Amino acid sequence: MAGILDLIGGQTPPSAPAEMFVVGNPEGLLEPGNINILARPQVKLPDGSVATVHSMSFQDKDGNEVLVPMISPDGKMMTQKQAVEFYYKTGQHLGKFKSPEVATGYAEQLHNQQAEYYGVK
C-alpha cells in the first residue's frame, strides 16, 4: 500500500515481543510474527463466518511486506489504516515477507490453520 507511512506519520514500531508464532515454514519469510495465533478473539462477520485474524499486508519503509491482523486484540474490526497504525504503535504482526505474493500465500495458510484450530469455516 503505497504512501501508508505518510498517512500515519512515518512512525517505526517498538521492539517486538520475544514470543513468536508462525504457521509452517514459508519460503520468503523474513521475520516470524509475534502474535499468539492460537489465542485470537473470534469476530462474527456480516456473512455469518467467523474471523480471528482477517489479515492484510503492506510494504514498510524497509521494503518488507508486513502481514497484520485487521482484528484488534479486543475483538474489534479495524480498517486497513487502523491496522497499520496499530502495527506502528505496538510492533505486532503476523510475519514479514519478501513480497506481497509470499505474504498472501502465508495469509491463506494461516486462514486455513485458524479455521481448523477454531473449528470454523
mmCIF file with all atom_site columns, C-alpha atoms in Angstrom, residues 30-69:
data_model
loop_
_atom_site.group_PDB
_atom_site.id
_atom_site.type_symbol
_atom_site.label_atom_id
_atom_site.label_alt_id
_atom_site.label_comp_id
_atom_site.label_asym_id
_atom_site.label_entity_id
_atom_site.label_seq_id
_atom_site.pdbx_PDB_ins_code
_atom_site.Cartn_x
_atom_site.Cartn_y
_atom_site.Cartn_z
_atom_site.occupancy
_atom_site.B_iso_or_equiv
_atom_site.pdbx_formal_charge
_atom_site.auth_seq_id
_atom_site.auth_comp_id
_atom_site.auth_asym_id
_atom_site.auth_atom_id
_atom_site.pdbx_PDB_model_num
ATOM 1  C CA . LEU A 1 30 ? 11.989  -12.652 6.678  1.00 0.00 ? 30 LEU A CA 1
ATOM 2  C CA . GLU A 1 31 ? 10.781  -12.417 10.273 1.00 0.00 ? 31 GLU A CA 1
ATOM 3  C CA . PRO A 1 32 ? 8.265   -14.617 12.111 1.00 0.00 ? 32 PRO A CA 1
ATOM 4  C CA . GLY A 1 33 ? 5.184   -12.989 13.560 1.00 0.00 ? 33 GLY A CA 1
ATOM 5  C CA . ASN A 1 34 ? 4.998   -12.067 17.225 1.00 0.00 ? 34 ASN A CA 1
ATOM 6  C CA . ILE A 1 35 ? 1.281   -12.600 17.850 1.00 0.00 ? 35 ILE A CA 1
ATOM 7  C CA . ASN A 1 36 ? -0.008  -15.734 19.558 1.00 0.00 ? 36 ASN A CA 1
ATOM 8  C CA . ILE A 1 37 ? -2.136  -17.085 16.715 1.00 0.00 ? 37 ILE A CA 1
ATOM 9  C CA . LEU A 1 38 ? -3.668  -19.724 18.997 1.00 0.00 ? 38 LEU A CA 1
ATOM 10 C CA . ALA A 1 39 ? -5.246  -17.139 21.310 1.00 0.00 ? 39 ALA A CA 1
ATOM 11 C CA . ARG A 1 40 ? -7.091  -14.791 18.968 1.00 0.00 ? 40 ARG A CA 1
ATOM 12 C CA . PRO A 1 41 ? -10.514 -13.211 19.576 1.00 0.00 ? 41 PRO A CA 1
ATOM 13 C CA . GLN A 1 42 ? -13.301 -14.523 17.345 1.00 0.00 ? 42 GLN A CA 1
ATOM 14 C CA . VAL A 1 43 ? -15.360 -11.973 15.412 1.00 0.00 ? 43 VAL A CA 1
ATOM 15 C CA . LYS A 1 44 ? -18.573 -12.778 13.562 1.00 0.00 ? 44 LYS A CA 1
ATOM 16 C CA . LEU A 1 45 ? -18.515 -11.243 10.075 1.00 0.00 ? 45 LEU A CA 1
ATOM 17 C CA . PRO A 1 46 ? -21.589 -9.897  8.229  1.00 0.00 ? 46 PRO A CA 1
ATOM 18 C CA . ASP A 1 47 ? -21.753 -13.070 6.085  1.00 0.00 ? 47 ASP A CA 1
ATOM 19 C CA . GLY A 1 48 ? -22.040 -15.219 9.233  1.00 0.00 ? 48 GLY A CA 1
ATOM 20 C CA . SER A 1 49 ? -18.495 -16.570 9.105  1.00 0.00 ? 49 SER A CA 1
ATOM 21 C CA . VAL A 1 50 ? -16.064 -16.181 11.988 1.00 0.00 ? 50 VAL A CA 1
ATOM 22 C CA . ALA A 1 51 ? -12.675 -14.491 11.713 1.00 0.00 ? 51 ALA A CA 1
ATOM 23 C CA . THR A 1 52 ? -9.718  -14.488 14.102 1.00 0.00 ? 52 THR A CA 1
ATOM 24 C CA . VAL A 1 53 ? -7.049  -12.653 12.122 1.00 0.00 ? 53 VAL A CA 1
ATOM 25 C CA . HIS A 1 54 ? -8.635  -11.292 8.886  1.00 0.00 ? 54 HIS A CA 1
ATOM 26 C CA . SER A 1 55 ? -5.261  -10.048 7.680  1.00 0.00 ? 55 SER A CA 1
ATOM 27 C CA . MET A 1 56 ? -3.831  -7.586  5.191  1.00 0.00 ? 56 MET A CA 1
ATOM 28 C CA . SER A 1 57 ? -0.281  -6.705  4.204  1.00 0.00 ? 57 SER A CA 1
ATOM 29 C CA . PHE A 1 58 ? 1.574   -3.538  3.318  1.00 0.00 ? 58 PHE A CA 1
ATOM 30 C CA . GLN A 1 59 ? 5.130   -2.576  2.447  1.00 0.00 ? 59 GLN A CA 1
ATOM 31 C CA . ASP A 1 60 ? 7.072   -0.933  5.263  1.00 0.00 ? 60 ASP A CA 1
ATOM 32 C CA . LYS A 1 61 ? 9.800   1.683   4.824  1.00 0.00 ? 61 LYS A CA 1
ATOM 33 C CA . ASP A 1 62 ? 12.443  -1.081  4.652  1.00 0.00 ? 62 ASP A CA 1
ATOM 34 C CA . GLY A 1 63 ? 10.692  -2.749  1.707  1.00 0.00 ? 63 GLY A CA 1
ATOM 35 C CA . ASN A 1 64 ? 9.376   -5.706  3.738  1.00 0.00 ? 64 ASN A CA 1
ATOM 36 C CA . GLU A 1 65 ? 5.815   -6.891  3.203  1.00 0.00 ? 65 GLU A CA 1
ATOM 37 C CA . VAL A 1 66 ? 4.265   -6.876  6.692  1.00 0.00 ? 66 VAL A CA 1
ATOM 38 C CA . LEU A 1 67 ? 1.228   -9.063  7.385  1.00 0.00 ? 67 LEU A CA 1
ATOM 39 C CA . VAL A 1 68 ? -1.035  -7.646  10.098 1.00 0.00 ? 68 VAL A CA 1
ATOM 40 C CA . PRO A 1 69 ? -4.400  -8.691  11.522 1.00 0.00 ? 69 PRO A CA 1
#
